[in-house]
């Protein structure tokens, strides 16, 4: 078995859910050299997240962002303040909570040089801050090479 | 160290939370051959999830499904539509959000041939679609054999 | 590559979000001996969680616990009972749901003997039970030593 690591930066984005499967496979041609293994993608930030979800209809991605806004609103139903931590803007604390709910990393099996995601499963980057941010990912592969 | 992988299919289920610890250990007798390692279970779908939770009282499993329905409802409080993506039924988009919240995979340590789950910790499969679905899992073990 | 495992117990805590980065690095000096690898931290319980989040302002940790209480309340808006499983107290079932939402484990890349967490990223232990609990963690490192 061998372990391999690379860091790369995602294209800068503002609030939204983004399909990054193609970015990941382009950045990591090494996936092809593993017979059996696991890819871990780890985002080094606390107001965005990585996930696996539907890879076809972009409406799912828009609905995801809106639904998370309803689950973790910026203010209460009458506009009242909800958070102690508000110095970085009303979207900052909700972004930290969404990040905890969705998670900073995904682990994906590799077999015969291919990610073993299901037919409808894509890799998502969810940005929770309103302003554009540039996010770094650490990719680690551990496994047996072909 | 060695890496090992197997795919298997869960018994077909409709909406609910299911304890699958016994299914997993029966499908994966190889767990017994590892001295130190990690088991990754990865579900290849985007409207169900894997988790670790209470393994005793089935009421916890019923409460979990109901609570997730309240967190991600099919419609608003007055019955209003909440989602753009509705062509696959009212339970489809909520299922994608629950899948992102709970997650598609779990990683469990193995020591001396046994999963190192706590006393009350079982492996859960959560089905979020109303209709029965058959779900595939990719199991990967990496570690040192005994 | 090699695999290594250690179990340790966190200082006993009641409901709240706690930064445990220093505890983890003190318990696991072995991190320093890995050139490339992954650390998996796994909490053996179902009413608490591990996460990665902001490591600076303690208000973020207080807001996190309060926000999770709003997402998974102990009772309905008029004080009505929400859960079948209530024999272990009103905070028990909500704790199981929060545990499923946040997750029982985190996986963190290691490079050149250091955790590859981002500048603002710390390791969090979230306790969801009102009473003090003592929680066990299984730490597993897999990777290539320096």
Coordinates of C-alpha atoms in Angstrom, one line a residue:
Chain A
X1 CA 0.0 0.0 0.0
X2 CA 1.0 3.6 -0.5
X3 CA -0.2 7.0 0.7
X4 CA -0.2 10.1 -1.6
X5 CA -1.3 13.7 -0.9
X6 CA -1.9 16.8 -3.0
X7 CA -3.3 20.3 -2.2
X8 CA -5.3 22.3 -4.7
X9 CA -7.5 25.4 -4.7
X10 CA -11.1 25.5 -5.9
X11 CA -12.3 28.3 -8.3
X12 CA -13.5 31.2 -6.1
X13 CA -17.3 31.2 -5.5
X14 CA -19.9 33.0 -3.5
X15 CA -22.9 31.3 -1.7
X16 CA -24.2 28.3 -3.5
X17 CA -23.8 24.5 -4.1
X18 CA -21.3 23.5 -6.8
X19 CA -20.6 20.2 -8.5
X20 CA -16.8 19.7 -8.5
X21 CA -16.5 16.1 -9.7
X22 CA -14.7 17.1 -12.9
X23 CA -12.4 19.5 -11.0
X24 CA -11.4 16.8 -8.6
X25 CA -10.7 14.1 -11.3
X26 CA -8.7 16.6 -13.3
X27 CA -6.6 17.7 -10.3
X28 CA -6.1 14.0 -9.3
X29 CA -5.1 11.9 -12.3
X30 CA -3.4 9.6 -9.7
X31 CA -6.8 8.1 -8.9
X32 CA -6.3 6.1 -12.2
X33 CA -3.2 4.3 -10.7
X34 CA -4.9 2.8 -7.7
X35 CA -6.4 -0.7 -7.9
X36 CA -8.1 -0.6 -4.5
X37 CA -8.1 2.4 -2.2
X38 CA -9.8 5.4 -0.6
X39 CA -9.8 9.1 -1.6
X40 CA -10.2 11.6 1.2
X41 CA -11.0 15.2 0.3
X42 CA -10.6 17.7 3.2
X43 CA -11.5 21.3 2.9
X44 CA -9.4 23.5 5.2
X45 CA -12.1 26.0 6.1
X46 CA -15.0 26.3 8.6
X47 CA -17.7 28.2 6.6
X48 CA -18.1 25.9 3.6
X49 CA -18.4 22.1 3.2
X50 CA -17.9 19.0 1.0
X51 CA -20.6 16.5 0.3
X52 CA -21.8 13.9 -2.1
X53 CA -25.2 14.5 -3.8
X54 CA -27.2 14.5 -7.0
X55 CA -25.1 15.2 -10.1
X56 CA -27.8 16.0 -12.7
X57 CA -30.4 18.7 -12.0
X58 CA -28.9 22.1 -11.0
X59 CA -32.2 22.8 -9.2
X60 CA -31.2 20.3 -6.5
X61 CA -28.2 22.4 -5.8
X62 CA -30.2 25.7 -5.6
X63 CA -32.8 23.9 -3.4
X64 CA -30.0 22.6 -1.1
X65 CA -28.6 26.1 -0.4
X66 CA -32.1 27.5 0.2
X67 CA -33.1 24.7 2.5
X68 CA -29.9 25.0 4.6
X69 CA -30.8 28.8 4.9
X70 CA -34.2 27.8 6.3
X71 CA -32.6 25.3 8.8
X72 CA -30.0 27.8 9.9
X73 CA -31.5 31.3 9.3
X74 CA -29.5 34.5 9.7
X75 CA -32.2 36.0 12.1
X76 CA -35.3 34.8 14.0
X77 CA -38.8 34.8 12.5
X78 CA -39.4 38.4 13.6
X79 CA -35.9 39.5 12.5
X80 CA -34.5 39.2 16.0
X81 CA -30.8 38.5 16.4
X82 CA -29.9 34.9 17.1
X83 CA -26.1 34.8 17.5
X84 CA -23.5 36.2 19.8
X85 CA -20.8 36.0 17.1
X86 CA -21.9 38.6 14.6
X87 CA -18.8 40.7 13.9
X88 CA -18.1 39.0 10.6
X89 CA -21.6 39.6 9.1
X90 CA -25.0 37.9 9.5
X91 CA -24.0 35.0 7.2
X92 CA -20.9 34.0 9.2
X93 CA -22.3 32.1 12.2
X94 CA -24.9 30.3 10.1
X95 CA -22.1 29.3 7.8
X96 CA -20.2 27.7 10.7
X97 CA -23.3 25.7 11.7
X98 CA -23.9 24.5 8.1
X99 CA -20.3 23.5 7.9
X100 CA -20.7 21.4 11.0
X101 CA -23.9 19.8 9.7
X102 CA -22.6 18.9 6.3
X103 CA -18.9 18.3 7.1
X104 CA -15.4 19.3 6.0
X105 CA -14.5 16.0 4.3
X106 CA -15.7 13.1 2.1
X107 CA -14.2 9.7 1.7
X108 CA -14.7 7.9 -1.6
X109 CA -13.7 4.3 -2.5
X110 CA -11.5 3.8 -5.6
X111 CA -11.5 0.5 -7.6
X112 CA -9.6 -0.2 -10.8
X113 CA -8.6 3.4 -11.2
X114 CA -12.1 4.8 -10.8
X115 CA -14.1 6.6 -8.0
X116 CA -16.8 4.2 -6.9
X117 CA -19.5 6.8 -6.7
X118 CA -23.0 5.8 -7.7
X119 CA -24.6 6.7 -11.0
X120 CA -26.3 9.9 -9.6
X121 CA -23.6 10.8 -7.1
X122 CA -21.3 13.8 -7.6
X123 CA -18.8 15.6 -5.4
X124 CA -20.2 18.9 -4.1
X125 CA -18.6 22.0 -2.7
X126 CA -21.0 24.1 -0.7
X127 CA -20.1 27.7 -0.1
X128 CA -22.0 29.3 2.8
X129 CA -20.5 32.8 2.8
X130 CA -22.3 35.4 0.7
X131 CA -19.0 36.9 -0.6
X132 CA -16.6 35.0 -2.9
X133 CA -14.1 32.8 -1.2
X134 CA -11.1 30.8 -2.5
X135 CA -11.0 27.4 -0.7
X136 CA -8.1 24.9 -0.4
X137 CA -8.6 21.2 -0.4
X138 CA -6.2 18.5 0.8
X139 CA -6.6 15.3 -1.2
X140 CA -5.2 12.0 0.3
X141 CA -5.2 8.6 -1.4
X142 CA -4.3 5.5 0.4
X143 CA -4.5 2.1 -1.3
X144 CA -2.9 -0.5 -3.4
X145 CA -1.6 0.5 -6.8
X146 CA -2.4 -1.5 -10.0
Chain B
X1 CA -0.8 -3.1 5.4
X2 CA -3.4 -4.3 2.9
X3 CA -6.6 -2.8 1.2
X4 CA -9.7 -4.9 0.6
X5 CA -13.0 -4.0 -1.0
X6 CA -16.4 -5.6 -1.4
X7 CA -19.8 -4.4 -2.7
X8 CA -23.1 -5.7 -1.3
X9 CA -26.8 -4.8 -1.5
X10 CA -29.0 -4.0 1.5
X11 CA -32.5 -5.6 1.8
X12 CA -35.0 -3.3 0.1
X13 CA -36.7 -0.8 2.4
X14 CA -39.1 2.1 2.4
X15 CA -38.7 5.3 4.5
X16 CA -37.3 4.5 8.0
X17 CA -34.2 4.1 10.1
X18 CA -32.7 0.6 10.1
X19 CA -30.1 -1.1 12.3
X20 CA -27.7 -3.0 9.9
X21 CA -24.8 -4.0 12.2
X22 CA -25.6 -7.7 11.8
X23 CA -25.9 -7.4 8.0
X24 CA -22.6 -5.7 7.8
X25 CA -20.7 -8.2 10.0
X26 CA -22.2 -11.1 8.1
X27 CA -21.3 -9.6 4.7
X28 CA -17.8 -8.8 5.9
X29 CA -16.2 -11.8 7.8
X30 CA -12.9 -10.3 6.7
X31 CA -13.2 -7.8 9.6
X32 CA -12.0 -10.7 11.8
X33 CA -8.7 -10.9 10.0
X34 CA -7.5 -7.4 10.8
X35 CA -5.4 -6.5 13.8
X36 CA -5.6 -2.7 13.4
X37 CA -7.5 -1.0 10.7
X38 CA -10.5 1.1 9.5
X39 CA -13.7 0.0 7.8
X40 CA -15.3 2.5 5.5
X41 CA -18.9 1.9 4.4
X42 CA -20.0 4.0 1.5
X43 CA -23.6 4.1 0.1
X44 CA -23.8 4.8 -3.6
X45 CA -27.0 6.8 -3.5
X46 CA -28.1 10.4 -2.7
X47 CA -31.5 10.0 -1.0
X48 CA -30.5 7.7 1.9
X49 CA -27.6 7.7 4.4
X50 CA -25.4 5.7 6.7
X51 CA -24.8 6.7 10.3
X52 CA -23.9 5.4 13.7
X53 CA -26.5 5.6 16.5
X54 CA -28.3 3.9 19.4
X55 CA -28.6 0.2 18.9
X56 CA -31.2 -0.8 21.4
X57 CA -34.6 1.0 21.4
X58 CA -36.4 0.9 18.1
X59 CA -38.3 4.1 19.2
X60 CA -35.1 6.0 18.7
X61 CA -35.1 4.9 15.0
X62 CA -38.7 6.0 14.5
X63 CA -38.1 9.3 16.3
X64 CA -35.0 9.9 14.1
X65 CA -37.0 9.6 10.9
X66 CA -39.8 11.8 12.2
X67 CA -37.4 14.5 13.5
X68 CA -35.6 14.6 10.1
X69 CA -39.0 15.1 8.5
X70 CA -39.6 18.1 10.7
X71 CA -36.2 19.6 10.0
X72 CA -36.6 19.1 6.2
X73 CA -40.4 19.1 5.6
X74 CA -42.0 18.3 2.2
X75 CA -43.9 21.6 2.2
X76 CA -44.1 24.8 4.2
X77 CA -46.3 25.4 7.3
X78 CA -49.3 26.4 5.2
X79 CA -48.7 23.6 2.7
X80 CA -46.8 25.9 0.3
X81 CA -44.2 24.5 -2.1
X82 CA -40.6 24.8 -1.0
X83 CA -38.6 23.2 -3.8
X84 CA -37.8 23.8 -7.4
X85 CA -36.9 20.1 -7.9
X86 CA -40.3 18.3 -7.5
X87 CA -40.6 16.1 -10.6
X88 CA -39.7 12.9 -8.6
X89 CA -42.3 13.4 -5.9
X90 CA -42.5 15.6 -2.7
X91 CA -40.2 13.3 -0.8
X92 CA -37.3 13.5 -3.2
X93 CA -35.7 16.8 -2.6
X94 CA -36.0 16.5 1.2
X95 CA -34.3 13.1 0.8
X96 CA -31.3 14.7 -0.9
X97 CA -31.0 17.3 1.9
X98 CA -31.2 14.6 4.7
X99 CA -28.6 12.6 2.8
X100 CA -26.3 15.7 2.9
X101 CA -27.0 16.3 6.6
X102 CA -26.4 12.7 7.7
X103 CA -23.8 11.6 5.1
X104 CA -23.1 8.8 2.6
X105 CA -20.4 7.0 4.6
X106 CA -19.1 6.0 8.0
X107 CA -15.6 5.0 9.1
X108 CA -15.2 2.6 11.9
X109 CA -12.0 1.5 13.6
X110 CA -11.1 -2.3 13.8
X111 CA -9.0 -3.8 16.5
X112 CA -8.1 -7.5 17.0
X113 CA -10.8 -8.5 14.5
X114 CA -13.6 -6.5 16.0
X115 CA -15.4 -3.2 15.1
X116 CA -14.5 -0.7 17.8
X117 CA -18.0 0.7 18.2
X118 CA -19.2 1.6 21.7
X119 CA -21.6 -0.4 23.7
X120 CA -24.7 1.4 22.5
X121 CA -23.4 2.2 19.0
X122 CA -24.9 0.4 16.0
X123 CA -24.6 0.9 12.2
X124 CA -27.7 2.6 10.7
X125 CA -29.1 2.8 7.2
X126 CA -31.6 5.6 6.9
X127 CA -33.9 5.4 3.9
X128 CA -35.5 8.8 3.0
X129 CA -37.6 7.9 0.0
X130 CA -41.2 6.8 0.7
X131 CA -41.1 3.9 -1.7
X132 CA -38.9 0.8 -1.3
X133 CA -35.4 1.1 -2.6
X134 CA -32.5 -1.3 -3.0
X135 CA -29.2 0.3 -2.0
X136 CA -25.7 -0.7 -2.7
X137 CA -22.8 -0.3 -0.3
X138 CA -19.1 -0.4 -1.0
X139 CA -17.1 -1.6 2.0
X140 CA -13.4 -0.9 2.2
X141 CA -11.0 -2.2 4.8
X142 CA -7.5 -0.9 5.1
X143 CA -5.1 -2.0 7.9
X144 CA -2.7 -4.6 9.2
X145 CA -3.7 -8.2 9.3
X146 CA -3.3 -10.4 12.3
Chain C
X1 CA 2.6 2.2 5.3
X2 CA 1.6 1.4 8.8
X3 CA -1.5 1.5 11.0
X4 CA -1.6 2.6 14.6
X5 CA -4.3 2.9 17.1
X6 CA -4.8 4.4 20.6
X7 CA -7.8 4.9 22.8
X8 CA -8.2 7.9 25.2
X9 CA -10.8 9.5 27.4
X10 CA -11.9 13.2 27.1
X11 CA -12.2 15.3 30.3
X12 CA -15.8 14.9 31.6
X13 CA -18.1 17.7 30.3
X14 CA -21.8 18.7 30.3
X15 CA -23.7 20.2 27.4
X16 CA -21.6 22.5 25.2
X17 CA -19.1 22.7 22.4
X18 CA -15.4 22.2 23.3
X19 CA -12.2 22.8 21.4
X20 CA -10.0 19.7 21.9
X21 CA -7.2 20.3 19.4
X22 CA -4.6 20.5 22.2
X23 CA -5.9 17.4 24.0
X24 CA -5.7 15.4 20.8
X25 CA -2.1 16.5 19.9
X26 CA -0.9 15.8 23.4
X27 CA -2.5 12.4 23.4
X28 CA -1.1 11.6 20.0
X29 CA 2.6 12.5 19.8
X30 CA 2.8 9.8 17.1
X31 CA 1.3 12.3 14.6
X32 CA 4.8 13.8 14.4
X33 CA 6.3 10.5 13.0
X34 CA 4.1 10.4 9.9
X35 CA 5.2 11.9 6.6
X36 CA 1.9 11.4 4.8
X37 CA -1.2 10.0 6.4
X38 CA -4.7 10.3 7.8
X39 CA -5.8 10.6 11.4
X40 CA -9.3 9.2 12.2
X41 CA -10.9 10.2 15.5
X42 CA -13.9 8.1 16.4
X43 CA -16.1 8.8 19.5
X44 CA -17.7 5.6 20.9
X45 CA -21.0 7.2 21.9
X46 CA -24.3 8.3 20.4
X47 CA -25.3 11.5 22.2
X48 CA -22.2 13.6 21.5
X49 CA -20.2 14.3 18.3
X50 CA -16.8 15.3 16.8
X51 CA -16.4 18.0 14.3
X52 CA -14.0 20.6 12.8
X53 CA -14.9 24.2 13.3
X54 CA -13.7 27.7 14.2
X55 CA -10.9 27.7 16.7
X56 CA -10.8 31.3 17.9
X57 CA -13.9 32.9 19.3
X58 CA -15.6 30.9 22.1
X59 CA -18.9 32.6 21.2
X60 CA -19.0 30.5 18.1
X61 CA -19.0 27.4 20.3
X62 CA -21.9 28.7 22.5
X63 CA -23.9 29.7 19.4
X64 CA -23.3 26.3 17.9
X65 CA -24.9 24.5 20.9
X66 CA -27.8 26.9 21.0
X67 CA -28.5 26.7 17.3
X68 CA -28.5 22.9 17.4
X69 CA -31.0 23.2 20.3
X70 CA -33.3 25.2 18.0
X71 CA -32.9 22.7 15.1
X72 CA -33.6 19.8 17.4
X73 CA -35.8 21.1 20.3
X74 CA -36.7 19.1 23.4
X75 CA -40.4 19.9 22.9
X76 CA -42.7 21.5 20.3
X77 CA -43.5 25.2 20.1
X78 CA -46.4 24.9 22.6
X79 CA -44.4 22.6 24.9
X80 CA -45.9 19.4 23.4
X81 CA -44.0 16.1 23.5
X82 CA -42.2 15.3 20.2
X83 CA -40.5 12.0 21.0
X84 CA -41.5 8.4 21.7
X85 CA -38.1 7.7 23.4
X86 CA -38.2 9.9 26.6
X87 CA -37.3 7.5 29.4
X88 CA -33.7 8.9 29.7
X89 CA -34.8 12.5 29.9
X90 CA -35.9 15.3 27.5
X91 CA -32.4 15.9 26.3
X92 CA -31.7 12.3 25.3
X93 CA -33.5 11.9 21.9
X94 CA -32.5 15.3 20.7
X95 CA -28.9 14.3 21.6
X96 CA -29.1 11.2 19.4
X97 CA -30.4 13.3 16.4
X98 CA -27.6 16.0 16.8
X99 CA -25.1 13.1 17.0
X100 CA -26.4 11.8 13.6
X101 CA -26.4 15.3 12.1
X102 CA -22.8 16.2 13.2
X103 CA -21.2 12.8 13.2
X104 CA -19.2 10.4 15.4
X105 CA -15.9 10.8 13.6
X106 CA -13.5 13.2 11.8
X107 CA -10.7 12.3 9.4
X108 CA -7.8 14.8 9.2
X109 CA -4.8 14.6 6.8
X110 CA -1.2 14.6 8.2
X111 CA 1.8 15.9 6.3
X112 CA 5.4 16.1 7.6
X113 CA 4.3 15.3 11.1
X114 CA 1.5 17.9 11.3
X115 CA -2.3 17.9 11.1
X116 CA -3.2 19.7 7.9
X117 CA -6.1 21.6 9.4
X118 CA -6.6 25.2 8.1
X119 CA -5.6 28.3 10.0
X120 CA -9.0 28.7 11.7
X121 CA -9.9 25.0 11.9
X122 CA -9.9 23.3 15.3
X123 CA -11.1 19.9 16.5
X124 CA -14.4 20.1 18.4
X125 CA -16.1 17.7 20.8
X126 CA -19.8 18.5 21.1
X127 CA -21.6 17.2 24.2
X128 CA -25.3 17.1 23.8
X129 CA -26.4 15.6 27.2
X130 CA -27.2 18.1 30.0
X131 CA -25.3 16.1 32.6
X132 CA -21.6 15.5 32.6
X133 CA -20.3 12.6 30.6
X134 CA -17.0 11.0 30.1
X135 CA -16.4 10.1 26.5
X136 CA -13.9 7.7 24.9
X137 CA -12.2 8.3 21.6
X138 CA -10.5 5.7 19.3
X139 CA -7.7 7.4 17.3
X140 CA -6.3 5.6 14.2
X141 CA -3.4 6.8 12.1
X142 CA -2.7 5.2 8.7
X143 CA 0.1 6.4 6.6
X144 CA 3.8 6.5 5.7
X145 CA 6.3 7.3 8.4
X146 CA 9.1 9.8 7.9

